[in-house]
Coordinates of C-alpha atoms and ligand atoms in Angstrom, one line a residue:
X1 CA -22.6 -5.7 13.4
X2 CA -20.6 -8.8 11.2
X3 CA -23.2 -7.7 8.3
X4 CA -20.4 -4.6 7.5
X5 CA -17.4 -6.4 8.1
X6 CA -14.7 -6.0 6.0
X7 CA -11.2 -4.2 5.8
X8 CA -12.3 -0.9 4.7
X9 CA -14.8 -0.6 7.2
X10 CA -12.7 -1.9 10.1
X11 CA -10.3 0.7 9.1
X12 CA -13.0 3.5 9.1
X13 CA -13.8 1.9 12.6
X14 CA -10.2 2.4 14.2
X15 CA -9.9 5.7 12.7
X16 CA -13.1 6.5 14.7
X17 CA -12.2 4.2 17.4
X18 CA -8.4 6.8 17.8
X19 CA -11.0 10.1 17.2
X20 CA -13.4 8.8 19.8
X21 CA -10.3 8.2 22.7
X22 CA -8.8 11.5 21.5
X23 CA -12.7 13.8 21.9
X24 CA -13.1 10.9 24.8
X25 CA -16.5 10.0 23.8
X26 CA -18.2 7.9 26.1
X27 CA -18.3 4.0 25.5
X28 CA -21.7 3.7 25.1
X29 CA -22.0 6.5 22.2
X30 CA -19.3 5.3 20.0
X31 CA -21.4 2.7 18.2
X32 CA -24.0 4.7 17.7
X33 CA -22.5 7.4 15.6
X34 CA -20.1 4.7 13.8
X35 CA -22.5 2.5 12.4
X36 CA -24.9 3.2 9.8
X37 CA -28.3 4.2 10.2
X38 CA -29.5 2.0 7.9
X39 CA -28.6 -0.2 4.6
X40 CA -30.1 -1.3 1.6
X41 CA -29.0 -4.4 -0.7
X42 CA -31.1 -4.8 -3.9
X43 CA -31.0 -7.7 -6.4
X44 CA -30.4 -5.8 -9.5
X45 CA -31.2 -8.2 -13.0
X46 CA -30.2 -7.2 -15.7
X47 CA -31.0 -8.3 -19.6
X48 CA -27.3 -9.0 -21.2
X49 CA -26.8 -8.2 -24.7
X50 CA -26.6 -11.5 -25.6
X51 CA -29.6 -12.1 -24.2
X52 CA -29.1 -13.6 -20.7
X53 CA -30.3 -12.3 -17.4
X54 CA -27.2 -11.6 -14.8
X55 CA -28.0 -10.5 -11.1
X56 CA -25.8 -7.8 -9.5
X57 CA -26.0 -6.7 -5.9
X58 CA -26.6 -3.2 -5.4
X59 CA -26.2 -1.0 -2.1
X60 CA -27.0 1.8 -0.6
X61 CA -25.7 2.7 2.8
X62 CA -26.5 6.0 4.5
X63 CA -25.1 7.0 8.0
X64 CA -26.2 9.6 9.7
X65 CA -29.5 11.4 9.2
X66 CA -29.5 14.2 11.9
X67 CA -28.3 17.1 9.6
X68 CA -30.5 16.8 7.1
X69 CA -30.7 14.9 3.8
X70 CA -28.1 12.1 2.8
X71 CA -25.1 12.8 0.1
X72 CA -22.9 10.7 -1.2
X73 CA -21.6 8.4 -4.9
X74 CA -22.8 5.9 -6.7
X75 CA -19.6 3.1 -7.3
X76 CA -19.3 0.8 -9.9
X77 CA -16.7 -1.9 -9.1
X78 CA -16.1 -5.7 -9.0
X79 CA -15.2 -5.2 -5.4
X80 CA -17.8 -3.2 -4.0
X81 CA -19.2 -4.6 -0.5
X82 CA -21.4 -3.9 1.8
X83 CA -18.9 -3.2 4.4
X84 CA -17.2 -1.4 1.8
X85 CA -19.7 1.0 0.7
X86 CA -20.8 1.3 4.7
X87 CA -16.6 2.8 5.7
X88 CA -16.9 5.3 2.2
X89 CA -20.7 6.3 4.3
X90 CA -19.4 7.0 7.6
X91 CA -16.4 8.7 5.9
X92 CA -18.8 10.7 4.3
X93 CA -20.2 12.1 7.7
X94 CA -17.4 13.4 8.5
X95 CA -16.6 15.4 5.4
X96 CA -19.4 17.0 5.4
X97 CA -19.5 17.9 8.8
X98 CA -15.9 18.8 8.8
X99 CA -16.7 21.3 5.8
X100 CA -20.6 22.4 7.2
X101 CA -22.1 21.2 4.7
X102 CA -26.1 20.3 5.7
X103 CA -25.5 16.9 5.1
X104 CA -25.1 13.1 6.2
X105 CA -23.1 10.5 4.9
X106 CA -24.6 7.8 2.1
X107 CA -22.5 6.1 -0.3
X108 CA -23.6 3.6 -3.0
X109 CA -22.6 0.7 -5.1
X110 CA -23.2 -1.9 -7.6
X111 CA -20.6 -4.9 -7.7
X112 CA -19.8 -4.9 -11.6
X113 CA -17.3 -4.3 -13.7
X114 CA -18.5 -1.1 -16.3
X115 CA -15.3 -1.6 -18.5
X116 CA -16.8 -4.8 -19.6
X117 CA -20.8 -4.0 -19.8
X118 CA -21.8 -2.1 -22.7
X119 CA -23.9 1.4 -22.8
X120 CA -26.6 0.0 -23.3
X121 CA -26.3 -2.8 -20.3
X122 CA -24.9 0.0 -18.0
X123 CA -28.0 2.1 -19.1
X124 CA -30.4 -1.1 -18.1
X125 CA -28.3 -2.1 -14.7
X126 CA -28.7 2.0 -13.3
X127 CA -31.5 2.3 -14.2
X128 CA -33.0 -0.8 -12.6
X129 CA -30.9 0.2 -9.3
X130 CA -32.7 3.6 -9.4
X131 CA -35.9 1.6 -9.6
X132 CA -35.0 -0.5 -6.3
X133 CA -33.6 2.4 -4.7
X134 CA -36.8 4.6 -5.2
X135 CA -38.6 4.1 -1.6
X136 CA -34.9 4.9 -0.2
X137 CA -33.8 8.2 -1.9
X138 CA -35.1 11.3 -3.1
X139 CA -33.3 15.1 -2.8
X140 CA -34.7 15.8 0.9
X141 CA -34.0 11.9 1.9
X142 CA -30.5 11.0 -0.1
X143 CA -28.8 12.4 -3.1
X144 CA -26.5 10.8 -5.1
X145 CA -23.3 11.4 -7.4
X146 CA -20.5 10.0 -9.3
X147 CA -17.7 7.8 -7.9
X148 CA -15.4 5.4 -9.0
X149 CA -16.5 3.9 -12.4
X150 CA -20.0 6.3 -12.9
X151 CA -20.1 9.4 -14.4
X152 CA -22.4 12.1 -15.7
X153 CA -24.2 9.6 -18.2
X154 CA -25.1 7.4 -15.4
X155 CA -26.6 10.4 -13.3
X156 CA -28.4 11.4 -16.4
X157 CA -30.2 7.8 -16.3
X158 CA -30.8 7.9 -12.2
X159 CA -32.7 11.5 -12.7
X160 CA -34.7 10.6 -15.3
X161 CA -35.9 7.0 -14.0
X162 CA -36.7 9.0 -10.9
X163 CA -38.5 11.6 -12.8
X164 CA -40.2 9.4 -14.8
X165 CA -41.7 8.0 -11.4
X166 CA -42.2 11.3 -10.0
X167 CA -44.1 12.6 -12.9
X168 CA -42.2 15.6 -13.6
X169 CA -38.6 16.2 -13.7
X170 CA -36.3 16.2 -10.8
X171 CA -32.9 17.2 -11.1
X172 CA -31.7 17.9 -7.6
X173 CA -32.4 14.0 -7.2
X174 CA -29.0 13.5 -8.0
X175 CA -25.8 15.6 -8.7
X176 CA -22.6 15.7 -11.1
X177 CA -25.4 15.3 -13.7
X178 CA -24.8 16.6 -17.5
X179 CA -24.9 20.7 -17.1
X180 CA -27.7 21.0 -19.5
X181 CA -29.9 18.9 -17.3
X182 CA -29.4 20.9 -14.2
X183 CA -25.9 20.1 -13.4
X184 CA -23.1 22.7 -12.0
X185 CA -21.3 24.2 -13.8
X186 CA -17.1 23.3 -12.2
X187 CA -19.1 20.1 -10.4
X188 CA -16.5 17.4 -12.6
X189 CA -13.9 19.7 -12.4
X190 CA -14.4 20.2 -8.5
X191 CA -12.7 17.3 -6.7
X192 CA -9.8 17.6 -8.4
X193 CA -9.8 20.9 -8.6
X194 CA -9.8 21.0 -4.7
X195 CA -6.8 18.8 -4.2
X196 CA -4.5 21.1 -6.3
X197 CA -5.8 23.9 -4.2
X198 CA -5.1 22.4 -1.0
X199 CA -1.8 21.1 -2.0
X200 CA -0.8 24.9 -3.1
X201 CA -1.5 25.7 0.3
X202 CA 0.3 22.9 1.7
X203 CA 3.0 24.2 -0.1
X204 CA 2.8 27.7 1.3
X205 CA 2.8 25.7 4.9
X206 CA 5.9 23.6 4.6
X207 CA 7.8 26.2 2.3
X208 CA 8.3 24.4 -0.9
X209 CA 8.0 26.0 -4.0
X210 CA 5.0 24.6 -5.9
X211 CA 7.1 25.8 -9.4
X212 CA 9.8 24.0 -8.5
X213 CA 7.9 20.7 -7.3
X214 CA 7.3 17.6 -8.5
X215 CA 4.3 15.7 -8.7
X216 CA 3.3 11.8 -9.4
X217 CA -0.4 10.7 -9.5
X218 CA -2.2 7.5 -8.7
X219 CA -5.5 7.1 -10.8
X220 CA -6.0 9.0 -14.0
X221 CA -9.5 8.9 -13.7
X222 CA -12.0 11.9 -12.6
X223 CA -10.6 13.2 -10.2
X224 CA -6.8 12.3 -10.8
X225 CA -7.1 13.7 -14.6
X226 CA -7.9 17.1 -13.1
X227 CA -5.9 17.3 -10.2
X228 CA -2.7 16.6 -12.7
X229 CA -3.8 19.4 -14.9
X230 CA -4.8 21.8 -12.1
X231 CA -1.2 21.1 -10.3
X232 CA 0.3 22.0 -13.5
X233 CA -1.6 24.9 -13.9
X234 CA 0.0 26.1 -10.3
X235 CA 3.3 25.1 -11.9
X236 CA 4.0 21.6 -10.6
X237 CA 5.9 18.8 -12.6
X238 CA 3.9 16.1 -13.4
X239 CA 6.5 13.0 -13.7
X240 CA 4.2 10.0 -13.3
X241 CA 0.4 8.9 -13.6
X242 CA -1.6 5.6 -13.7
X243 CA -4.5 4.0 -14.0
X244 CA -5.9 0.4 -13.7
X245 CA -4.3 -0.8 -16.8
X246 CA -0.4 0.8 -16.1
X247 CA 1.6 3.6 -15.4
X248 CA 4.0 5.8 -16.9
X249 CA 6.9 7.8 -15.6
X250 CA 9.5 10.8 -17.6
X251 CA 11.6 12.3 -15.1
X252 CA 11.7 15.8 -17.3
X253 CA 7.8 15.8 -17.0
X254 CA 5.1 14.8 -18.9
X255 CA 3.1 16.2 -21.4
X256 CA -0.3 16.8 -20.4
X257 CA -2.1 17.6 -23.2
X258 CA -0.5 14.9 -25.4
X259 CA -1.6 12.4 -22.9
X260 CA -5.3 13.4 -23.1
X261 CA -4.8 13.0 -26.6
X262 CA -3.7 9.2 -26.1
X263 CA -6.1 8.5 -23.2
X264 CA -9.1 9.9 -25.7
X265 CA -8.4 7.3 -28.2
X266 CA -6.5 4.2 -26.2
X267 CA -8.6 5.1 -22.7
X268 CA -5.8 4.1 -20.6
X269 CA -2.4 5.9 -20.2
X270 CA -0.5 2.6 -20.7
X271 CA 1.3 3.2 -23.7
X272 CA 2.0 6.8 -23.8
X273 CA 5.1 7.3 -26.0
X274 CA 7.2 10.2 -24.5
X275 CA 7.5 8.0 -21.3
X276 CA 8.5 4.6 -19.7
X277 CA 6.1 2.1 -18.4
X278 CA 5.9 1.8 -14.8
X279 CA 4.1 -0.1 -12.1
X280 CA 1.5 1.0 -9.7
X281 CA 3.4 -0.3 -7.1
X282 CA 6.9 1.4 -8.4
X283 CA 5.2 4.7 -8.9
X284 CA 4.3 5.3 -5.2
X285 CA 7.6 5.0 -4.0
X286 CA 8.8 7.3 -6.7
X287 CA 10.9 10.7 -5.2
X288 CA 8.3 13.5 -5.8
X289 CA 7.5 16.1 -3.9
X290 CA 3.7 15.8 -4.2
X291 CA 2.5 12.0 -4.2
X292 CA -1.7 12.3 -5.0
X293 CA -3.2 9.0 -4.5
X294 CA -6.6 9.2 -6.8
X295 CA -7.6 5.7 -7.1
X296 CA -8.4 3.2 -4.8
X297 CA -8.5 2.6 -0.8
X298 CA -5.8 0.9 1.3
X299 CA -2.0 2.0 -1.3
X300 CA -0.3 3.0 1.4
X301 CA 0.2 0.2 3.5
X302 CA 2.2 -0.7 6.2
X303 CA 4.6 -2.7 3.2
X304 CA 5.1 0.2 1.7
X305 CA 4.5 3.5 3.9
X306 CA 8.3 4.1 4.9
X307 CA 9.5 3.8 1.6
X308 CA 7.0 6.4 0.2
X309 CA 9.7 9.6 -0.9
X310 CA 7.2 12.9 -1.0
X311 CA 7.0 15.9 1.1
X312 CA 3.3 16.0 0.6
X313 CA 0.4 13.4 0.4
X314 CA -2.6 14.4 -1.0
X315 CA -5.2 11.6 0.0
X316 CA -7.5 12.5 -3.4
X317 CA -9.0 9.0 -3.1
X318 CA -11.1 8.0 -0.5
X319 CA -9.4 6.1 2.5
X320 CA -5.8 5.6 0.4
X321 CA -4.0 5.4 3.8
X322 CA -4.2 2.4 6.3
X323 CA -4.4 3.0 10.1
X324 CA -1.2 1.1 9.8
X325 CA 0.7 3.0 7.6
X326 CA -0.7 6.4 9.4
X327 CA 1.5 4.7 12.5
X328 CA 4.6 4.7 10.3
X329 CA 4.3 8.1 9.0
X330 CA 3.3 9.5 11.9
X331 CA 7.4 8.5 12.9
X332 CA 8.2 10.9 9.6
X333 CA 7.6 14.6 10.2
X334 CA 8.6 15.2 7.0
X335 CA 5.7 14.4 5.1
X336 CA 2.7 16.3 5.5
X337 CA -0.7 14.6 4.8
X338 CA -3.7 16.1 3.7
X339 CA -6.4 13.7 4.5
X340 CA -8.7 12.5 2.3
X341 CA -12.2 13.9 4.4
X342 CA -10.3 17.3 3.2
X343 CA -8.3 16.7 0.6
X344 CA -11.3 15.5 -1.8
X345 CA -14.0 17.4 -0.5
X346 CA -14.2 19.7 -3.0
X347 CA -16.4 17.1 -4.9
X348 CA -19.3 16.8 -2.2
X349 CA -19.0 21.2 -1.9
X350 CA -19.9 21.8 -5.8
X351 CA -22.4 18.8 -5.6
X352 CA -24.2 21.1 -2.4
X353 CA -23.9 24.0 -4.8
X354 CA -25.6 21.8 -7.5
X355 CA -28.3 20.9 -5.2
X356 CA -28.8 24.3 -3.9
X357 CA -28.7 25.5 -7.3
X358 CA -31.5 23.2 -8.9
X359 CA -33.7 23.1 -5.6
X360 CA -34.1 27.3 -6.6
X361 CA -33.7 26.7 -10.4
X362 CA -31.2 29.9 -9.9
X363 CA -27.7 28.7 -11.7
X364 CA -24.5 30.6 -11.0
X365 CA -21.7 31.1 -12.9
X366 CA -18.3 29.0 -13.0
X367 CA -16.2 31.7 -11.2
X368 CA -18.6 32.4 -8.1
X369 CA -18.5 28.7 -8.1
X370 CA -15.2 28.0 -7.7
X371 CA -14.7 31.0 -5.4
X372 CA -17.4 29.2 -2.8
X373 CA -15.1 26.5 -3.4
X374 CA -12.2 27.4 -2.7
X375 CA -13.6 29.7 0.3
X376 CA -15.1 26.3 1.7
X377 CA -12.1 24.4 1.4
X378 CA -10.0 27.1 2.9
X379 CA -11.7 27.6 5.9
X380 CA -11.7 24.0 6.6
X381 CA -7.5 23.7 5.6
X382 CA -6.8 26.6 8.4
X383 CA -8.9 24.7 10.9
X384 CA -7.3 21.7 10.5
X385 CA -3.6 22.9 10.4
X386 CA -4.5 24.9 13.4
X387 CA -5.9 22.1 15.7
X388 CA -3.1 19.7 14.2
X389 CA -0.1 22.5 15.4
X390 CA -2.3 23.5 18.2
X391 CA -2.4 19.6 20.2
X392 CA 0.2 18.3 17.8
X393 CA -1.9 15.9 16.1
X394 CA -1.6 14.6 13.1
X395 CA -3.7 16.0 10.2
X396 CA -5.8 13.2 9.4
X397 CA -7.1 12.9 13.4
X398 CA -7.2 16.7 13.6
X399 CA -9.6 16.9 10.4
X400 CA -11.8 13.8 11.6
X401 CA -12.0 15.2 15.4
X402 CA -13.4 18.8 13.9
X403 CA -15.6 16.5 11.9
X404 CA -16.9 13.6 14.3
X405 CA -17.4 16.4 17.1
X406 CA -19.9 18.4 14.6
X407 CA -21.8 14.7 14.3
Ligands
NAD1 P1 -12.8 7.2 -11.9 O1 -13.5 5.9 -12.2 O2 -13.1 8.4 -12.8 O3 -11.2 7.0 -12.0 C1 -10.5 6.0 -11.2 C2 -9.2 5.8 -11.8 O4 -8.4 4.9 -11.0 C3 -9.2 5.2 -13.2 O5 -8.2 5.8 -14.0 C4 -8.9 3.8 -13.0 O6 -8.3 3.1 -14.1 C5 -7.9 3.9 -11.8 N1 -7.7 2.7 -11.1 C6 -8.6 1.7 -10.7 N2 -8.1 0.7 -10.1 C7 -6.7 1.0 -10.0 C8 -5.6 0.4 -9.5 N3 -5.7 -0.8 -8.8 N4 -4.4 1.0 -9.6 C9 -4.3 2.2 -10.2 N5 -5.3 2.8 -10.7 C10 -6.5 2.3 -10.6 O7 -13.1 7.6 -10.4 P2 -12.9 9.0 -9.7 O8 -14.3 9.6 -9.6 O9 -11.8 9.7 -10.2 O10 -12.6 8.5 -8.2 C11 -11.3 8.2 -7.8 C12 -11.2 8.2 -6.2 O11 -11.6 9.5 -5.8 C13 -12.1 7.2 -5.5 O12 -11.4 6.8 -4.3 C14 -13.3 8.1 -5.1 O13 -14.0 7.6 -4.0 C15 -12.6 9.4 -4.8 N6 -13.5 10.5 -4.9 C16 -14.1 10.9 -6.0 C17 -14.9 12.0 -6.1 C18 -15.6 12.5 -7.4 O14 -16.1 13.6 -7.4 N7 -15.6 11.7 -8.4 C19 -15.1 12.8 -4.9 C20 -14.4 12.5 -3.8 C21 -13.6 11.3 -3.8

């Protein structure tokens, strides 16, 4: 199948190709659960402000259809692929069967760059992807949510172009939507949320003292802005964060709550005052105790994976790791990896809730929410650790065997 091919999905491929070997799955299986069930690639135009017409390519991949509807985000990215969008599906499938969640994989994307498109343009491009996308989704056939570069505002315009086709309104067509159209309450808090939890417990595992810790993020987007705060809430040092634009670095920690202040009005953390500039690059290989990739796929490469200096990695981004670098780490039993199909899937939970939620227009409150949560993810953390001790594997093929053997 050359249509997906591309180095995130050859990567999802060999982590499925070492599960497969390892659960012995016979030959003539394999392909069948790794590639997609099926694909769709629209030709999105859209009316520029300035009055042009551009084209964008639009995608929608979902995997695996067997456990019931499809779930996965929406991306908005320059880079976004088919093969891409096809390795963040299939990862998907696993994360959801890993957590039992009644779900396949799906994941989405529109090759664009948002920081450059104004609201109005953004407004105009989802919407006419919703439009293309209508005979392919709906909340018992595929339900999306935010990812990289969309956000609440662009669920908001998915629900209501599908509504508007529908006839009446349809919230559980999509989740991470605005709370006062249907949306969960701790649903943007959730992936980010989760990796802090999990770390805590990874702490408790290798007995390091999460007060004492330090901590250095990759990504100070969604999901890296919360897992900062919610590490510092558990009393971990935040020393260094980035984003697209830079990063920044203090040794004696950084201010948390100044920085939102500076990221609300420059909307990068480039910049920030009470610390030095610092490279994306230079801040992985930091000395931290908790290194939290948020960002993008393929960081930790094999260039840099033995020079990484953490005790714990906390894969909040999808597929941050490559099967390369998971060689060279496997060599250092010193650092303990929480995998991203874990690590993040706090995100897909609170978007089941969501769904759940607006399919019996019955909404709970924030601290039964996050006690499902945190249930969910716990379950799932013991299960792991215990296969991974149990055949001495390492945690990112323990978590993908519990969840490729449930596909
Ligand atoms: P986001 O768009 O809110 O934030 C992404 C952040 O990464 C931004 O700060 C951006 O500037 C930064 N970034 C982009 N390119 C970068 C680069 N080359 N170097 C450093 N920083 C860079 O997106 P998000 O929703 O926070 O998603 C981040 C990651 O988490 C993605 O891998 C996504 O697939 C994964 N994820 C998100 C969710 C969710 O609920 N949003 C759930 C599960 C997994």
């Amino acid at each position: 199948m050359e249509i997906y091919d591309h180095p995130t999905f050859r990567m999802a491929c060999r982590q499925f190709d070492l599960v497969a070997d390892y659960l012995q799955i016979p030959e003539n299986e394999r392909d069948r659960i790794k590639y997609p069930k099926r694909s769709m690639i629209v030709a999105v135009p859209v009316r520029r402000d300035d009055g042009s017409t551009q084209v964008f390519a639009g995608y929608r991949v979902q995997h695996y259809l067997t456990l019931g509807p499809t779930k996965g985000g929406l991306r908005y990215h320059p880079d976004v692929t088919l093969g891409e969008v096809a390795a963040l599906a299939m990862w998907m499938s696993w994360k959801c069967a890993l957590t039992g969640l009644p779900y396949g994989g799906a994941k989405g994307g529109i090759a664009c760059d948002p920081g450059k498109m104004s609201k109005a343009e953004l407004e105009r491009l989802t919407r006419r992807y919703t439009q293309e996308m209508i005979p392919f989704i709906g909340p018992q056939v595929d339900v999306m949510a935010p990812d990289l570069g969309t956000n609440e505002q662009i669920m908001a315009w998915i629900m209501d172009t599908y509504s508007v086709h529908a006839g009446y309104t349809v919230p559980s067509i999509v989740t991470g939507k605005p709370v006062g159209l249907g949306g969960s309450l701790g649903r943007r808090e959730a992936t980010g949320r989760g990796v802090a939890y999990l770390v805590n417990r990874a702490t408790d595992t290798i007995g390091l003292d999460i007060t004492k810790a330090t901590a250095v993020v990759q990504g100070y987007g969604n999901v890296g802005s919360i897992a900062a705060l919610s590490l510092a809430r558990y009393g971990a040092k935040i020393i260094a964060v980035s984003d697209v634009r830079g990063g920044i670095h203090n040794a004696k920690g950084i201010d948390l709550f100044a920085l939102e202040k500076h990221v609300a009005e420059k909307k990068t953390v480039a910049g920030f005052p009470e610390a030095e500039p610092i490279s994306n690059e230079q801040l992985l290989l930091l000395p931290c105790d908790i290194l939290v990739p948020a960002a993008l796929e393929r960081q930790i490469t094999e260039a840099n994976a033995a020079k990484i200096q953490c005790r714990i990695l906390a894969e909040a981004a999808n597929g941050p790791t490559t099967p390369e670098a998971d060689e060279i780490i496997a060599q250092r039993p010193e650092i303990f990896v929480i995998p991203d199909v874990l690590c993040n899937a706090g995100g897909v939970i609170v978007s089941y809730f969501e769904w759940v939620q607006d399919l019996q227009s019955f909404f709970w409150g924030e601290m039964e929410i996050v006690d499902k949560l945190f249930r969910i993810l716990e379950t799932a953390f013991t299960q792991v650790v215990a296969l991974s001790r149990k055949q001495k594997l390492p945690m990112r093929l323990a978590a993908l065997s519990l969840g490729v053997k449930r596909v």
